Amino acid sequence: MDASVQHEQATIPDGDKLSSVMQTIAEHKGCGTSGGSGKASCGSGAGENDLPPEIWEKVKNHPCYSEEAHHHYARMHVAVAPACNIQCNYCNRKYDCANESRPGVVSEKLTPEQAAKKVLAVASTIPQMTVLGIAGPGDPLANPEKTFKTFELIARTAPDIKLCLSTNGLALPDHVDTIAGFNVDHVTITINMVDPEIGAKIYPWVFWKHKRYTGVEAAKLLTDRQLQGLEMLTERGILCKVNSVMIPGVNDKHLVEVNRAVKSRGAFLHNIMPLISSPEHGTVFGLTGQRGPTAQELKALQDECEGEMNMMRHCRQCRADAVGLLGEDRSAEFTTDKIMAMEVNYDIDSRKAYQEAVESERVAKVVARQEELASLAGQSSDIKLLVAVATKGSGLINEHFGHAKEFQVYELSTAGAKFVGHRRVDLYCQGGYGDEDSLETVIRAINDCHAVFVAKIGGCPKSDLQAAGIEPVDQFAHEFIEKSAIAWFKSYLDKVNSGEIQHVVRGDAEIRQGALISAA
Amino acid sequence: MTLKIIASQCTSCSACEPECPNVAISEKNGTFVIDPKKCTECIGHFDEPQCAAVCPVDNTCVIDNSFPRYQPPA
Ligand code: SF4
Ligand code: SF4
Ligand code: SF4
C-alpha cells in the first residue's frame, strides 16, 4: 500500500480543524496536573457497582467501553486493514468501514510496522493512551495477516496496551483462537439483525469461501457466523461488545430482538448507533433516501433495550485512525512522516504512575457527586429532562459554547444525572456556512434539552438560545458536570414547585449527518 | 481473455490481491493491477473470478477484451 498517496488525502486538515487540534494539544499539557473532576459512574455507561468485578477490572480504563473512563483515558485506532468481505448498504468503500466510523471518512493506511511505531509514539506522548483498536478501514479479519502482525509487534514492545478489534463477524469463528492467543480481551461485532429477511435489506452480498452470496442466503450466513463467533468468544472469556446501526423502518423494532439474542450469548454491552446517511456519501441508503433516526427515536430504543443489558451511549463513531480521548482527534499530530522521524522512548513506569494518579482523581470525584445527590433526597417529582453540556473532557463544564464540537447530554431526574448521549455540532463539517446557520444547527442538535451548561457564552447566542427555549447556564463554569447539573435541577424543581416557572416538555432533536469529508 | 481492473474505480482496498489463485494481482502507483500473463479468469480454480466476487465496486474487475480467450490446458 502506498501510504504517501493516501496520506495527502487523509491528513491535510483545514484551518478550523487545525486550530481545534492545537487547542486540544494545549489542553492536554495541563491534563495530568489539573485537580480534575469527573465522575465515577453513569447509569448507562455502567459503573463499578453495575458490573461483575472481573468485567469492571477489564473495562474500567477502556474509554470505548466504560462511559466514565472515556473522560480520562484515550484510545487510538490504526488503519492497517483496508479490505472487506461483505457489503453493507450504508457503506461506500471509498471511505472507512461505516460500522466503526462515520461514513465518508478516509483514514491513512499503514503497514503493520508503521502502525506499531505509531502506537509507541503516541503512547509515549499521551500517557493516558491505554487502548489500541483495529477497526478498519475495512474488516480487520478480512486482513488477518496485517491485523495480527500489528498485534504481535505491539504486544512485544508495549505489553501494557490493551488490544481490541472490531469486525462484521463473517470471518470471526475462524480467528477466535488467534484472537485469544494474542490476549485480545475486547472484540466488537457489528450485528444489525438476527433475521435474514431483514438482513437482506441491509447486506447486498457477502464473500465467503471463494463465493459471493447474495440476498437472504448471504444474510443467513452472516448472522450464523456472527452469533457463532460471539458464543466462541464469550466462552473463552473475551469481552464482547455488539454494535448495531439503527435503520428506521428496516431494523429499528427488530433491534430489541437483536439485543436479546446477543445478551443471551454473553455480550456485555450493546451500542446502538444512528444510521448516518446522506446522498453525498454515495452509499445505497444515502442514494435511496433512507433516513437516520432522530435523537428521540434513538434514545427511546436505547431506553427500551436498557432493561435488558448495559447500553453504551457515548460512542462517537470514531474514524479508523483516530487518536485521543473520545470526541477529540489528534491524528494530525501523528502522520506517517512525523512518526517515522520520531525518536520514541517507551517508558512503562511513568505511564503506570500517570494512570495511578488518574485513578485516585476518579475516586475523589465520586464523592462530590454523591454529596450533591444526597441533597436531592426527599425531593420527589416525575419531571425528567435533558440538558446539554459543553465539555473538553475530565468531566468538567470547561468548554466555550462557541468552541464546542459536541455536547454531552444528561438526563436529570430526582434519581440524579445520567449520561445519555452526545450530539455532534462540529462546525468544520459544514463546509462554508455562516455563523448564523451554525448556531441554528447547534440549536437543532440540542433542541430536546432544557438547558445548556457552558464555561462561557457570548451575548448573541445567549439570547437566541433563550428565544428557542433553551436556558444557557454559565454559573457552573469549570465545575463538575454531574454535581452542577443536579444543583441546577434542584433549583429548577424549586421554581416549578413555587409556580415561578412551568415545566414544559421539549421537542425532538436532529442527529448530525455531516461526516468529516472536508479532510478527504 | 483475462480480467482487468478499471483503475479509476479501484478504491485500493486490496481485497482482491490475496484472493487471486494465480498471484496475478499487485499494487502499482496506488491502485491494483492484474497481470494478463498470469490471470486465468480463475478457470480451473473457482467457479467465479475471485477478484470480481470480492471487489466492493461493481464492474471494476472486468473482462479485458483486448486479450484472446484464456485456454485451459488440456
Ligand atoms: S463491514 Fe464495514 S467496511 Fe465492510 S461493507 Fe460493512 S461498513 Fe463497509
Ligand atoms: S480472475 Fe482470478 S486469476 Fe484473474 S486476476 Fe482475478 S482472481 Fe486472479
Ligand atoms: S478489490 Fe476492487 S477496489 Fe479493491 S483493490 Fe481490488 S480492484 Fe481495487
PDB file of C-alpha atoms in Angstrom, chain A residues 1-2 5-6 81-87 92-94 109 142-143 145-146 205-207 209-213, chain B residues 9 11-19 27 29-30 32 46-58:
ATOM      1  CA  MET A   1       0.000   0.000   0.000  1.00  0.00           C
ATOM      2  CA  ASP A   2       1.441   3.307  -0.993  1.00  0.00           C
ATOM      3  CA  VAL A   5      -0.790   8.674  -1.677  1.00  0.00           C
ATOM      4  CA  GLN A   6      -3.443   8.059   0.958  1.00  0.00           C
ATOM      5  CA  ALA A  81      -6.945  -3.374   7.363  1.00  0.00           C
ATOM      6  CA  PRO A  82      -8.346  -1.929   4.147  1.00  0.00           C
ATOM      7  CA  ALA A  83     -10.121  -4.965   2.676  1.00  0.00           C
ATOM      8  CA  CYS A  84     -13.633  -6.093   3.499  1.00  0.00           C
ATOM      9  CA  ASN A  85     -15.503  -9.335   2.875  1.00  0.00           C
ATOM     10  CA  ILE A  86     -19.098  -8.113   2.924  1.00  0.00           C
ATOM     11  CA  GLN A  87     -21.047  -5.157   1.576  1.00  0.00           C
ATOM     12  CA  ASN A  92     -19.200   3.272   0.420  1.00  0.00           C
ATOM     13  CA  ARG A  93     -15.845   1.588   0.229  1.00  0.00           C
ATOM     14  CA  LYS A  94     -14.141   4.713  -0.973  1.00  0.00           C
ATOM     15  CA  LYS A 109      -3.466   3.381   5.652  1.00  0.00           C
ATOM     16  CA  ALA A 142     -10.653  -9.875   6.216  1.00  0.00           C
ATOM     17  CA  ASN A 143      -6.993  -8.798   6.605  1.00  0.00           C
ATOM     18  CA  GLU A 145      -2.128 -11.179   8.404  1.00  0.00           C
ATOM     19  CA  LYS A 146      -1.905  -7.398   8.736  1.00  0.00           C
ATOM     20  CA  TRP A 205     -23.744  -9.642  -0.559  1.00  0.00           C
ATOM     21  CA  VAL A 206     -21.045 -11.426   1.430  1.00  0.00           C
ATOM     22  CA  PHE A 207     -17.899 -13.125   0.138  1.00  0.00           C
ATOM     23  CA  LYS A 209     -15.160 -19.439   0.873  1.00  0.00           C
ATOM     24  CA  HIS A 210     -14.416 -18.189  -2.623  1.00  0.00           C
ATOM     25  CA  LYS A 211     -18.002 -17.375  -3.475  1.00  0.00           C
ATOM     26  CA  ARG A 212     -20.191 -14.313  -3.469  1.00  0.00           C
ATOM     27  CA  TYR A 213     -23.549 -14.948  -1.791  1.00  0.00           C
TER      28      TYR A 213
ATOM     29  CA  GLN B   9     -12.873   2.930  -9.878  1.00  0.00           C
ATOM     30  CA  THR B  11     -10.510   2.026  -4.074  1.00  0.00           C
ATOM     31  CA  SER B  12      -7.158   0.313  -3.420  1.00  0.00           C
ATOM     32  CA  CYS B  13      -8.792  -1.726  -0.699  1.00  0.00           C
ATOM     33  CA  SER B  14      -6.519  -4.692  -1.529  1.00  0.00           C
ATOM     34  CA  ALA B  15      -9.308  -7.242  -1.043  1.00  0.00           C
ATOM     35  CA  CYS B  16      -8.680  -8.881  -4.436  1.00  0.00           C
ATOM     36  CA  GLU B  17      -4.938  -9.346  -4.029  1.00  0.00           C
ATOM     37  CA  PRO B  18      -4.855 -12.314  -1.622  1.00  0.00           C
ATOM     38  CA  GLU B  19      -7.845 -13.992  -3.280  1.00  0.00           C
ATOM     39  CA  GLU B  27      -0.296  -2.829  -6.399  1.00  0.00           C
ATOM     40  CA  ASN B  29       1.022   3.520  -8.050  1.00  0.00           C
ATOM     41  CA  GLY B  30      -1.749   3.343  -5.519  1.00  0.00           C
ATOM     42  CA  PHE B  32      -4.245  -2.578  -8.083  1.00  0.00           C
ATOM     43  CA  PHE B  46     -13.009 -21.499  -8.743  1.00  0.00           C
ATOM     44  CA  ASP B  47     -16.456 -21.098 -10.248  1.00  0.00           C
ATOM     45  CA  GLU B  48     -16.233 -17.337 -10.488  1.00  0.00           C
ATOM     46  CA  PRO B  49     -13.396 -14.838 -10.898  1.00  0.00           C
ATOM     47  CA  GLN B  50     -12.375 -14.178  -7.289  1.00  0.00           C
ATOM     48  CA  CYS B  51     -11.305 -10.595  -7.811  1.00  0.00           C
ATOM     49  CA  ALA B  52     -14.701  -9.641  -9.234  1.00  0.00           C
ATOM     50  CA  ALA B  53     -16.536 -11.531  -6.490  1.00  0.00           C
ATOM     51  CA  VAL B  54     -14.771  -9.768  -3.632  1.00  0.00           C
ATOM     52  CA  CYS B  55     -14.426  -6.305  -5.150  1.00  0.00           C
ATOM     53  CA  PRO B  56     -16.656  -3.752  -3.397  1.00  0.00           C
ATOM     54  CA  VAL B  57     -17.108  -1.645  -6.509  1.00  0.00           C
ATOM     55  CA  ASP B  58     -19.317  -3.242  -9.154  1.00  0.00           C
TER      56      ASP B  58
END
